[in-house]
PDB file of C-alpha atoms in Angstrom:
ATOM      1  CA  UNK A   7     185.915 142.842  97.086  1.00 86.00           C
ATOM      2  CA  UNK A   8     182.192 141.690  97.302  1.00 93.00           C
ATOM      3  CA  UNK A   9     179.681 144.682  97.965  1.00 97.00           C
ATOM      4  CA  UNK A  10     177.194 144.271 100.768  1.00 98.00           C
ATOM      5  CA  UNK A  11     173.360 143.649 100.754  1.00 98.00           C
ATOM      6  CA  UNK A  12     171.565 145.598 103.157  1.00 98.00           C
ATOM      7  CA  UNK A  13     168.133 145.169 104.606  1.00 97.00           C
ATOM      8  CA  UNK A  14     166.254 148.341 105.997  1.00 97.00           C
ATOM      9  CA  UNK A  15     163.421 148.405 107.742  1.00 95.00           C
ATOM     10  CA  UNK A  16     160.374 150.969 107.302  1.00 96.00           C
ATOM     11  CA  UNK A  17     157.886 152.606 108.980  1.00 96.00           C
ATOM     12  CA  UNK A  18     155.017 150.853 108.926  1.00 95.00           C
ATOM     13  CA  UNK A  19     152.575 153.796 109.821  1.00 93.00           C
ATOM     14  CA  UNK A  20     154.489 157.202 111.424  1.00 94.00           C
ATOM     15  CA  UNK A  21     157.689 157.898 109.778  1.00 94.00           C
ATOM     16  CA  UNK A  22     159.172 159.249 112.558  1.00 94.00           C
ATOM     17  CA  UNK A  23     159.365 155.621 113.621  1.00 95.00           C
ATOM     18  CA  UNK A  24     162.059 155.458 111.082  1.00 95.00           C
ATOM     19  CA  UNK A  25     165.551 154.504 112.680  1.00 91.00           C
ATOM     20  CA  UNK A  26     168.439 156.859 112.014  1.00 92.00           C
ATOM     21  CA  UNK A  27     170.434 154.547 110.210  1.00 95.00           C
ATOM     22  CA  UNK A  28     167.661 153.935 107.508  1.00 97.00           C
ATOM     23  CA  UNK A  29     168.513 158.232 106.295  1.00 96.00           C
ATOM     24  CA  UNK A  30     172.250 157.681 106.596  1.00 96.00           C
ATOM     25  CA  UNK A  31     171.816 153.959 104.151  1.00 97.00           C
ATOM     26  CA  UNK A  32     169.529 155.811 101.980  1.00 97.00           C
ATOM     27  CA  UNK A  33     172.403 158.342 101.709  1.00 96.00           C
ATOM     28  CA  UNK A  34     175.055 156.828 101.337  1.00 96.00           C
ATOM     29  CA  UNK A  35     173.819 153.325  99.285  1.00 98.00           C
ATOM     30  CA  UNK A  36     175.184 152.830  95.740  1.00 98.00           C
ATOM     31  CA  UNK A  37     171.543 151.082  94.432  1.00 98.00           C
ATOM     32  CA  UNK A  38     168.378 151.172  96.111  1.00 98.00           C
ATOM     33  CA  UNK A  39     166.205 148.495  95.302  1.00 98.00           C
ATOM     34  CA  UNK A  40     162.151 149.529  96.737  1.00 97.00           C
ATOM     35  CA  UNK A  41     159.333 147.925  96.266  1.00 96.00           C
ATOM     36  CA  UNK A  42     157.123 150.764  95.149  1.00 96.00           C
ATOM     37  CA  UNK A  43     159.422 154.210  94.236  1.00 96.00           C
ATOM     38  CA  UNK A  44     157.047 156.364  94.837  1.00 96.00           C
ATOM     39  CA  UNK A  45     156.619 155.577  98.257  1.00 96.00           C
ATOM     40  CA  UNK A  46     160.354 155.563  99.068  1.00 97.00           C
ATOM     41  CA  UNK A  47     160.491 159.006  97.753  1.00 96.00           C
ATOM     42  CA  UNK A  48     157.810 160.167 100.027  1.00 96.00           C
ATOM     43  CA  UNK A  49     159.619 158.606 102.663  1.00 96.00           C
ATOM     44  CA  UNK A  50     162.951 159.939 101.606  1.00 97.00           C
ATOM     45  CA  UNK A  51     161.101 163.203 101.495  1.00 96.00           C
ATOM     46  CA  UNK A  52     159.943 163.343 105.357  1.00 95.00           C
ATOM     47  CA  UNK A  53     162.784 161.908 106.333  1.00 95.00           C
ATOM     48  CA  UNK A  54     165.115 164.760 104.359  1.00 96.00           C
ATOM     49  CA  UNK A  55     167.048 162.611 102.531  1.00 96.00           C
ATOM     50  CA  UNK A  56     168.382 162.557  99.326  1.00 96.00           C
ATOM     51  CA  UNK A  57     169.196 158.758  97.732  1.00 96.00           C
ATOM     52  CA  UNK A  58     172.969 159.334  96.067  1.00 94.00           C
ATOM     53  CA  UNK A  59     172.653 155.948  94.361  1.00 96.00           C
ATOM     54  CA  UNK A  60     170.669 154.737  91.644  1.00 97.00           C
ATOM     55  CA  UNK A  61     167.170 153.657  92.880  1.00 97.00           C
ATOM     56  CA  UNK A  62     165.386 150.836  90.990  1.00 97.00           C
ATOM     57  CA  UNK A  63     161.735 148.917  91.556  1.00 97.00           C
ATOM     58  CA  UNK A  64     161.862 145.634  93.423  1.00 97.00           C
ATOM     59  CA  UNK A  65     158.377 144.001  93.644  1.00 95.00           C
ATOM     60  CA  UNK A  66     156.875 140.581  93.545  1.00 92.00           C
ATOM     61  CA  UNK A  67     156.251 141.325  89.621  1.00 94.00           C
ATOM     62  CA  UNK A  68     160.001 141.390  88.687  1.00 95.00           C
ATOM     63  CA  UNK A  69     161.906 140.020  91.713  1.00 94.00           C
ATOM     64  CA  UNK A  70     163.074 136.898  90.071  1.00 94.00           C
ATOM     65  CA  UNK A  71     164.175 138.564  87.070  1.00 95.00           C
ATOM     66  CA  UNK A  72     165.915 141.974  88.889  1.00 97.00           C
ATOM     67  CA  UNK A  73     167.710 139.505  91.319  1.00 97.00           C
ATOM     68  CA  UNK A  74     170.683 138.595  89.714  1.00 97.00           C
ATOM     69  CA  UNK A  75     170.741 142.162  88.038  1.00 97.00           C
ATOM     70  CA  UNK A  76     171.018 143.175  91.602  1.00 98.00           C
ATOM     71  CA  UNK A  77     173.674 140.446  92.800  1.00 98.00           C
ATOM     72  CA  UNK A  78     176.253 141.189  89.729  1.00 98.00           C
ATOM     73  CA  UNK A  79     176.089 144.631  91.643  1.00 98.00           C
ATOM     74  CA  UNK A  80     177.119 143.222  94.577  1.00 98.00           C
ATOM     75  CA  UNK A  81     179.486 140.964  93.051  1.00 98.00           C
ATOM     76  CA  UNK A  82     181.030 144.553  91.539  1.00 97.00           C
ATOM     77  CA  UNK A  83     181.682 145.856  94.821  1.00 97.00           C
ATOM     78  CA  UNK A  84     178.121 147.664  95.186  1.00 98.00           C
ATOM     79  CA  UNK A  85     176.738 148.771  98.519  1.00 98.00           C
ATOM     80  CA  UNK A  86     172.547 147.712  98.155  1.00 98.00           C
ATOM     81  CA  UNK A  87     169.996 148.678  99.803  1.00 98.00           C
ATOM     82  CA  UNK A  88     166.589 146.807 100.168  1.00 98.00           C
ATOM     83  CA  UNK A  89     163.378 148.477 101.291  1.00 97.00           C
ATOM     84  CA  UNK A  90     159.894 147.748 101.067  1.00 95.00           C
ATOM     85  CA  UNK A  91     156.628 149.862 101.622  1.00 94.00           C
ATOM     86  CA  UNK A  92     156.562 148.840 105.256  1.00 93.00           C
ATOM     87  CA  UNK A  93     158.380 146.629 107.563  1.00 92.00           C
ATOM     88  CA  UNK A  94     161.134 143.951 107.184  1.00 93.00           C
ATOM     89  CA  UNK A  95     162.166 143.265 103.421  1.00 94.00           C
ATOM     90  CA  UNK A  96     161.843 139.273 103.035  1.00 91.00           C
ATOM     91  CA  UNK A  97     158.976 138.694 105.841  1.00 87.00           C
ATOM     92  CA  UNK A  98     155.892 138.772 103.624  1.00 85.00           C
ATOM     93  CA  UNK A  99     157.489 141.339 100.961  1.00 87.00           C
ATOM     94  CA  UNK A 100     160.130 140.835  98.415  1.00 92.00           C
ATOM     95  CA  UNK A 101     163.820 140.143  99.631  1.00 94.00           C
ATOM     96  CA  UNK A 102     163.696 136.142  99.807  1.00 94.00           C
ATOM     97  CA  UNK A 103     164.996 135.414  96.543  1.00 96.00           C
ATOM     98  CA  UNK A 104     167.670 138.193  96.774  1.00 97.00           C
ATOM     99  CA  UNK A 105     169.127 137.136  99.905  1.00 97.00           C
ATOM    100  CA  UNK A 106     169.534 133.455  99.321  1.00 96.00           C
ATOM    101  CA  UNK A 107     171.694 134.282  96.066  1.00 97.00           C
ATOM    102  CA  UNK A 108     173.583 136.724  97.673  1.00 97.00           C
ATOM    103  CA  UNK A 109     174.279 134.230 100.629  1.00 97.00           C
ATOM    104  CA  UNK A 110     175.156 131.431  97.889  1.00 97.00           C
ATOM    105  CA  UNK A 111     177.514 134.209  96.198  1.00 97.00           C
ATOM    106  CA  UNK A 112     179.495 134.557  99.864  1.00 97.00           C
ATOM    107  CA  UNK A 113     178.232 138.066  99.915  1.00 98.00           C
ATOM    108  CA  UNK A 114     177.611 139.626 103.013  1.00 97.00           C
ATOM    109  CA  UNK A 115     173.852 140.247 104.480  1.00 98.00           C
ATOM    110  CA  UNK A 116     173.348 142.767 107.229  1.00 98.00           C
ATOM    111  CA  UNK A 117     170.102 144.551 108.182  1.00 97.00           C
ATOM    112  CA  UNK A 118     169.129 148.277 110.253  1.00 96.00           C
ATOM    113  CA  UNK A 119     166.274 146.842 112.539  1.00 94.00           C
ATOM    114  CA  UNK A 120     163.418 148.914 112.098  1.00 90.00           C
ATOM    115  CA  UNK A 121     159.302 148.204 112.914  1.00 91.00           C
ATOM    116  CA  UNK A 122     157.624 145.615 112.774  1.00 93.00           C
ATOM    117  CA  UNK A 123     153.843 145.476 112.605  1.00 95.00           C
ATOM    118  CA  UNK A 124     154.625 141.232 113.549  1.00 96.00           C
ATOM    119  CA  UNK A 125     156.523 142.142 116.832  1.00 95.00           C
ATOM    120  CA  UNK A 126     154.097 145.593 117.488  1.00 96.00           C
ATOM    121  CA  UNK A 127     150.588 143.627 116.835  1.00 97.00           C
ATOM    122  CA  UNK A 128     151.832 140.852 119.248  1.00 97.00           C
ATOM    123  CA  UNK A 129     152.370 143.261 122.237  1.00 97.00           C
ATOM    124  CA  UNK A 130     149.351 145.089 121.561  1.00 97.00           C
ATOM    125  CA  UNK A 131     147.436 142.109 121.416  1.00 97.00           C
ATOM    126  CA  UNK A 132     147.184 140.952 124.924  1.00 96.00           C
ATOM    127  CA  UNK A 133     147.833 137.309 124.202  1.00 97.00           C
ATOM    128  CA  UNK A 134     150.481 135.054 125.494  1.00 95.00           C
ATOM    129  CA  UNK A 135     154.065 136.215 123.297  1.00 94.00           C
ATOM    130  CA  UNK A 136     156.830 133.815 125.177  1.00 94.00           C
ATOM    131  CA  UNK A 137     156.075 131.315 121.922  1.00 95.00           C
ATOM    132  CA  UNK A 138     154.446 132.147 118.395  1.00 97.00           C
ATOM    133  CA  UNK A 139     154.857 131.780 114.865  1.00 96.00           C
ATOM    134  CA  UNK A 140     153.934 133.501 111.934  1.00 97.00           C
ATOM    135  CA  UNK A 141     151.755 132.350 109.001  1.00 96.00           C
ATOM    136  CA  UNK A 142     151.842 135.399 106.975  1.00 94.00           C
ATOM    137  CA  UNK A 143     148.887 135.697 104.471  1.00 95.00           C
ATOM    138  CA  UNK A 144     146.227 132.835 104.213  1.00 96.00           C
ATOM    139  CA  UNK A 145     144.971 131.462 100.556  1.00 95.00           C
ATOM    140  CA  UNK A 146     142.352 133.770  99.014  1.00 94.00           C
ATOM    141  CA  UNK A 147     140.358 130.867  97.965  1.00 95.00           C
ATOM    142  CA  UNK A 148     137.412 129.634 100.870  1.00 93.00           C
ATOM    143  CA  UNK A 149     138.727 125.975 100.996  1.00 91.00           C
ATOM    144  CA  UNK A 150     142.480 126.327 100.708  1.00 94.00           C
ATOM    145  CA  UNK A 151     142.042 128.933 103.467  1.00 95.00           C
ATOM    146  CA  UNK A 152     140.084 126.192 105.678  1.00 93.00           C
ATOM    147  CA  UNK A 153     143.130 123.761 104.924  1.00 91.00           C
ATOM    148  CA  UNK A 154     145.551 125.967 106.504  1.00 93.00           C
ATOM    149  CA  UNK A 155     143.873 127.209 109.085  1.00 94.00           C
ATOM    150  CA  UNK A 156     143.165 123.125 109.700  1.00 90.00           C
ATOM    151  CA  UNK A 157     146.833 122.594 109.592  1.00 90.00           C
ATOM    152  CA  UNK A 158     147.505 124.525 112.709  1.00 93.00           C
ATOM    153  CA  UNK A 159     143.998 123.756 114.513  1.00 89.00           C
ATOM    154  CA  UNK A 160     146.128 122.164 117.415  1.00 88.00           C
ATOM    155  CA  UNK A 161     148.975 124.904 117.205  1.00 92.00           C
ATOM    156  CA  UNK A 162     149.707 125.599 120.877  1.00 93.00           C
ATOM    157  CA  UNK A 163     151.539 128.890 120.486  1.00 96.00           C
ATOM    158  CA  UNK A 164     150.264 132.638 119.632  1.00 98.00           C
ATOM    159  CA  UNK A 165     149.550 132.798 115.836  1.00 98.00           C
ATOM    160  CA  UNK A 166     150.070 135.674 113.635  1.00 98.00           C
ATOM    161  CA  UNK A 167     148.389 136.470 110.094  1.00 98.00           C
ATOM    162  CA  UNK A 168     148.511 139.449 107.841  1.00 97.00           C
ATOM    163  CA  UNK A 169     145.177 139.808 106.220  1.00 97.00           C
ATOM    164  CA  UNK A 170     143.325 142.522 103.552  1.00 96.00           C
ATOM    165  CA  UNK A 171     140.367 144.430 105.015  1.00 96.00           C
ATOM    166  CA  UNK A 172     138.107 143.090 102.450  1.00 95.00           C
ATOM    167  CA  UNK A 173     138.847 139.649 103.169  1.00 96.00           C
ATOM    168  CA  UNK A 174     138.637 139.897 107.283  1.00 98.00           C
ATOM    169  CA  UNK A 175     135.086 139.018 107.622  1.00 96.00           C
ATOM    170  CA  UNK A 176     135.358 135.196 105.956  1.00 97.00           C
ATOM    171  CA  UNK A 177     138.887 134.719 107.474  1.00 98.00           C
ATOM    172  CA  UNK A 178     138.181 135.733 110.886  1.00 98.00           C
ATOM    173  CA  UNK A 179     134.620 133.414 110.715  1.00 97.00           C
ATOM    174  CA  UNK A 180     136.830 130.865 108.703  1.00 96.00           C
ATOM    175  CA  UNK A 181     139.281 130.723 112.042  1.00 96.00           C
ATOM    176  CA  UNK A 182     135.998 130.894 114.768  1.00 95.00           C
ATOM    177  CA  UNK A 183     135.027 127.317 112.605  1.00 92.00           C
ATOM    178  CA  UNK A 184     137.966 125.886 112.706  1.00 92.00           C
ATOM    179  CA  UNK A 185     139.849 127.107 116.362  1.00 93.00           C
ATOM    180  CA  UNK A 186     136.530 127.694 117.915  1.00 92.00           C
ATOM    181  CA  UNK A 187     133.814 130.143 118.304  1.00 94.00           C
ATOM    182  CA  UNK A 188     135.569 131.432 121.952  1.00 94.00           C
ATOM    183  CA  UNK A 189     139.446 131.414 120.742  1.00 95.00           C
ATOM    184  CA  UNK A 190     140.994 134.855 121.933  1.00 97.00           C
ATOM    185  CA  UNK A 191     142.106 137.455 119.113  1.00 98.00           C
ATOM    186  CA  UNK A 192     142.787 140.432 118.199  1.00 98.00           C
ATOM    187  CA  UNK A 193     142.439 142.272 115.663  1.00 98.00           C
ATOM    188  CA  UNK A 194     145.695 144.970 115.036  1.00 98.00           C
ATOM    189  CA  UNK A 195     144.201 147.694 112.691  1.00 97.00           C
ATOM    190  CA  UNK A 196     146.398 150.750 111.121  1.00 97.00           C
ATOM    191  CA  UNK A 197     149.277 150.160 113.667  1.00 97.00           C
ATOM    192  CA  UNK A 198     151.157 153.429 115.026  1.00 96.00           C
ATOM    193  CA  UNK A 199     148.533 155.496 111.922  1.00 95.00           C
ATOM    194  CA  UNK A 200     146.500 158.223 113.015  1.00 94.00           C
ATOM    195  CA  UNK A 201     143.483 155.785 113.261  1.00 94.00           C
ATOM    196  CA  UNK A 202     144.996 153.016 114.829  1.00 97.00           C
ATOM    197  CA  UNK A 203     142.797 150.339 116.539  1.00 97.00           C
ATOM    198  CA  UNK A 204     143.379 147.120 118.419  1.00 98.00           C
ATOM    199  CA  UNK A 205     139.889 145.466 118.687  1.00 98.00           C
ATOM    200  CA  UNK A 206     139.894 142.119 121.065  1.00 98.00           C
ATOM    201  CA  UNK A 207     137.813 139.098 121.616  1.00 97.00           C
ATOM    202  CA  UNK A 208     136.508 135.904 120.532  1.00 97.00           C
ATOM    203  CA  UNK A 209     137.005 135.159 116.858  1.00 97.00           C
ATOM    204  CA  UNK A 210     133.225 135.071 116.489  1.00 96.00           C
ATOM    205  CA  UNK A 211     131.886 138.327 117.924  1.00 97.00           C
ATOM    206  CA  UNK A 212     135.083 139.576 116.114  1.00 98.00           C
ATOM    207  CA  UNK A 213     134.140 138.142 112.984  1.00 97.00           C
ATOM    208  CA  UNK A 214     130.652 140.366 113.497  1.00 97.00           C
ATOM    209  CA  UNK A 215     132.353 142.800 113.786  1.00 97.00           C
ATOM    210  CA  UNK A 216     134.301 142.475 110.842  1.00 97.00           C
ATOM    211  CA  UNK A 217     131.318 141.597 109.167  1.00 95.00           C
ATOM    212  CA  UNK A 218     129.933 145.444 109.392  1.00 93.00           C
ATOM    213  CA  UNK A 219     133.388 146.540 107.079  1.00 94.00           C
ATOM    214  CA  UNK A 220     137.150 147.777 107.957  1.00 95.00           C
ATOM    215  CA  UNK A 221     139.642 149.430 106.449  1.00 94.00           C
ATOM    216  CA  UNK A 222     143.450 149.448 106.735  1.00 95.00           C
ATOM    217  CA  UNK A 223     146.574 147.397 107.264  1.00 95.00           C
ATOM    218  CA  UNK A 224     145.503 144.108 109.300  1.00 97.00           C
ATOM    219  CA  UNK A 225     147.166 141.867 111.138  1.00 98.00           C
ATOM    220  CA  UNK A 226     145.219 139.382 113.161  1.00 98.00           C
ATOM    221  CA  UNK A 227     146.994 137.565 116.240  1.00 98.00           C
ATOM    222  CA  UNK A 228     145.303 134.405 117.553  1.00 98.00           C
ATOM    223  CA  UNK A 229     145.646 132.280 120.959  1.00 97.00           C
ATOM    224  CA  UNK A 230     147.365 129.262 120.437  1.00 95.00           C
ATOM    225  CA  UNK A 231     145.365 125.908 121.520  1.00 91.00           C
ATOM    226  CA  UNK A 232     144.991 125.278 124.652  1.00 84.00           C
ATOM    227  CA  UNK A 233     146.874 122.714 126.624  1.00 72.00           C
ATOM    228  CA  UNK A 234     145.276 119.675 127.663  1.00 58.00           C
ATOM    229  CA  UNK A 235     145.919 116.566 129.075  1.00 52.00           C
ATOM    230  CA  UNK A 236     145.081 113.197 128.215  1.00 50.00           C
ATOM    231  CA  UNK A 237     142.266 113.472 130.887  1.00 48.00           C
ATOM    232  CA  UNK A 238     140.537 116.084 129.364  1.00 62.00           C
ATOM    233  CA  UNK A 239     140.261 114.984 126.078  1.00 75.00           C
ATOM    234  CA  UNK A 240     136.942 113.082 125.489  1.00 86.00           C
ATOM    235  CA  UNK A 241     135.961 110.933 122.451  1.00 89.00           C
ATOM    236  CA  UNK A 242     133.885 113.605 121.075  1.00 91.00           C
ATOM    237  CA  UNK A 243     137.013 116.036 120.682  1.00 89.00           C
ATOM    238  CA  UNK A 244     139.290 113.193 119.719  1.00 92.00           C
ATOM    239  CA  UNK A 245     136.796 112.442 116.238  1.00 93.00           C
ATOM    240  CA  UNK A 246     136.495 115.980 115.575  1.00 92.00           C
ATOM    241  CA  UNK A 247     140.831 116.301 115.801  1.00 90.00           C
ATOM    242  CA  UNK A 248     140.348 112.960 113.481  1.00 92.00           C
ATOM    243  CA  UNK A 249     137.568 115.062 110.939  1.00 92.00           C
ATOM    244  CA  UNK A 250     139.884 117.846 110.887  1.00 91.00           C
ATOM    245  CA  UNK A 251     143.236 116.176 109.849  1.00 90.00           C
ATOM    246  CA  UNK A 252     140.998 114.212 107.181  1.00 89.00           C
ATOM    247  CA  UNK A 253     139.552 117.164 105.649  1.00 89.00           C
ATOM    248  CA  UNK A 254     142.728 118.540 105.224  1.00 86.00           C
ATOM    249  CA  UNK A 255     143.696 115.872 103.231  1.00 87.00           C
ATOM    250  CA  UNK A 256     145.322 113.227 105.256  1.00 87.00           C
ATOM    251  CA  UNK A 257     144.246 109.427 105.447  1.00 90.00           C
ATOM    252  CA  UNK A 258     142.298 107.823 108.773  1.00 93.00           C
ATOM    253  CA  UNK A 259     144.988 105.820 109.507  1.00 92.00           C
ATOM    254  CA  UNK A 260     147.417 108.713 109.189  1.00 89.00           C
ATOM    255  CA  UNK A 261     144.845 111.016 111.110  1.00 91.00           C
ATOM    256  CA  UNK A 262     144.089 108.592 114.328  1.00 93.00           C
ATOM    257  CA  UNK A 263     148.144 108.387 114.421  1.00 89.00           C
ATOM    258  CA  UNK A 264     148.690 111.675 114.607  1.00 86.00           C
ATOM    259  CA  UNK A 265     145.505 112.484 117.040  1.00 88.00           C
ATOM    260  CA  UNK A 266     147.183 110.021 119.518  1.00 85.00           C
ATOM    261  CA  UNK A 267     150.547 111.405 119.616  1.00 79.00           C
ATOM    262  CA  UNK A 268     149.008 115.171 120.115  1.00 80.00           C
ATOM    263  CA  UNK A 269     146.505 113.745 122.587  1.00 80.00           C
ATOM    264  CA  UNK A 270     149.321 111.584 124.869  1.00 77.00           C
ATOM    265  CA  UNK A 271     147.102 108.681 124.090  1.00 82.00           C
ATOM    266  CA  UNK A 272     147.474 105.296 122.751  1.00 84.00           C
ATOM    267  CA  UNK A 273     146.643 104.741 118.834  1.00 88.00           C
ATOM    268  CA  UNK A 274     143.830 101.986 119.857  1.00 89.00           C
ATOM    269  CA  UNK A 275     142.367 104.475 122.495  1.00 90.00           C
ATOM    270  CA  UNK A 276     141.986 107.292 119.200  1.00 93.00           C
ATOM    271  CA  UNK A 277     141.123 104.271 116.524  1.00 93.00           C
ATOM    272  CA  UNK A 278     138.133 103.083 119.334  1.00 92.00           C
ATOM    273  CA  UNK A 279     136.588 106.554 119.469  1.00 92.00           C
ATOM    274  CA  UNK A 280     136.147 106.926 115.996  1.00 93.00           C
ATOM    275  CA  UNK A 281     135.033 103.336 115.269  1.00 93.00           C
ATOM    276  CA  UNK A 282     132.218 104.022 117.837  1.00 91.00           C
ATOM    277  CA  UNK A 283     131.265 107.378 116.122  1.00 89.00           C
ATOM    278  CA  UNK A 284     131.310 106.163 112.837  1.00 84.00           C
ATOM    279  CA  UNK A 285     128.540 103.531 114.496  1.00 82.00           C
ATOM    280  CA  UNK A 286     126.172 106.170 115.820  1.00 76.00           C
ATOM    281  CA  UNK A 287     126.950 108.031 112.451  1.00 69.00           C
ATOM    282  CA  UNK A 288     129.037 110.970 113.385  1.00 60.00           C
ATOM    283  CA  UNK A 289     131.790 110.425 111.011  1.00 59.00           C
TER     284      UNK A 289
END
């Protein structure tokens, strides 16, 4: 028989947050595969656990070339265990790669729920959480950030990004360009830590803020676009939607299309408005 992969989730700030299934896996696993191993034996250590199995590194570094290491394991009848430094293996941290071969190899995938600074930043945040999605981490590079972050300029549900401290400042004034000076945020700093802090507003005064330095784990969660009608939509905003979508990359004709189907309007009605801008030289 087939072993099974298992996916544990981690504390991502108090370790008492750890479920109790996460010590009895870590007991009781044949391999543990970690992202960093010096952090799961501090975490094996407060949680008073000793690992039975062999424990090996899993990281971005050597996750394609560990993977099927770890899935002739499972093929041998193995009992895995994946973990990362924080969180849910696979959302933004290694476990992709090792999951999709197990699932092509028939072998079975189960998880132990644990934290999630996603789901926890959301329902600190204040913003609306019946609809989101998740971007993850943004490009480090200044104009492949703004082409994302164009991408999803009309995004109608809650938006959630992890982000480095260092970088805050640019993204967070990148986002107040591109959603709008007066978009909600917030800003989800050192969740369920010591220092924990939840800082709220427009992206602009947040991006001053951010602009003075912070430290930490960040996750940023941003109000999706508002909802508006045909009615509401004047030419003005209709050539900047245009300007966005052809920054980004895409072709007029392709742009106006797409503008008109977002907007509820007519293609002609989208193609007029930016014929009489390009007149008075707006685009």
């Amino acid at each position: 028989m087939t072993g099974t992969l298992v996916l544990a989730g981690t504390p991502i700030g108090d370790t008492s947050d750890a479920p109790p299934r996460l010590a009895e896996e870590l007991a009781g696993a044949d391999l543990v595969a970690a992202e960093d191993t010096r952090r799961l034996r501090r975490l094996t250590q407060a949680l008073g656990v000793t690992p039975k199995g062999r424990v090996v590194s899993y990281f971005e570094g050597n996750e394609s070339a560990r993977t099927p290491e770890l899935v002739q394991e499972l093929l041998n009848g193995a009992r895995v265990l994946l973990v990362t430094d924080a969180g849910m293996p696979s959302v933004s941290d290694p476990g992709y790669r090792l999951v999709a071969a197990a699932v092509a190899e028939d072998i079975k995938v189960t998880a132990v729920p644990g934290p999630s600074a996603v789901l926890t930043a959301l329902a600190l945040s204040g913003l609306p959480v019946d609809r989101f999605c998740f971007e993850g981490f943004l490009p480090r590079k200044a104009g492949e950030r703004l082409s994302r972050l164009r991408e999803v300029a009309g995004e109608r549900r809650t938006l959630v990004y992890f982000e480095s401290p260092h970088r805050l400042d640019d993204t967070l004034a990148a986002m107040a360009e591109v959603f709008g000076a007066d978009r909600r945020a917030a800003v989800c700093r050192e969740l369920t830590k010591t220092y924990e802090e939840v800082r709220r507003g427009p992206l602009a005064e947040l991006a001053e803020w951010a602009a003075e330095g912070v430290r930490g784990e960040i996750t940023v969660v941003v109000e999706g676009a508002a909802e508006t009608g045909p009615e509401e939509l004047d030419a003005g905003e209709l050539v900047r939607r245009v300007r966005i979508r052809e920054e980004a990359g895409e072709r007029r004709k392709e742009a106006i299309a797409a503008v008109a189907v977002e907007a509820g309007l007519p293609k002609r009605v989208v193609f007029d408005a930016v014929v009489a801008a390009k007149k008075d030289g707006a685009v």
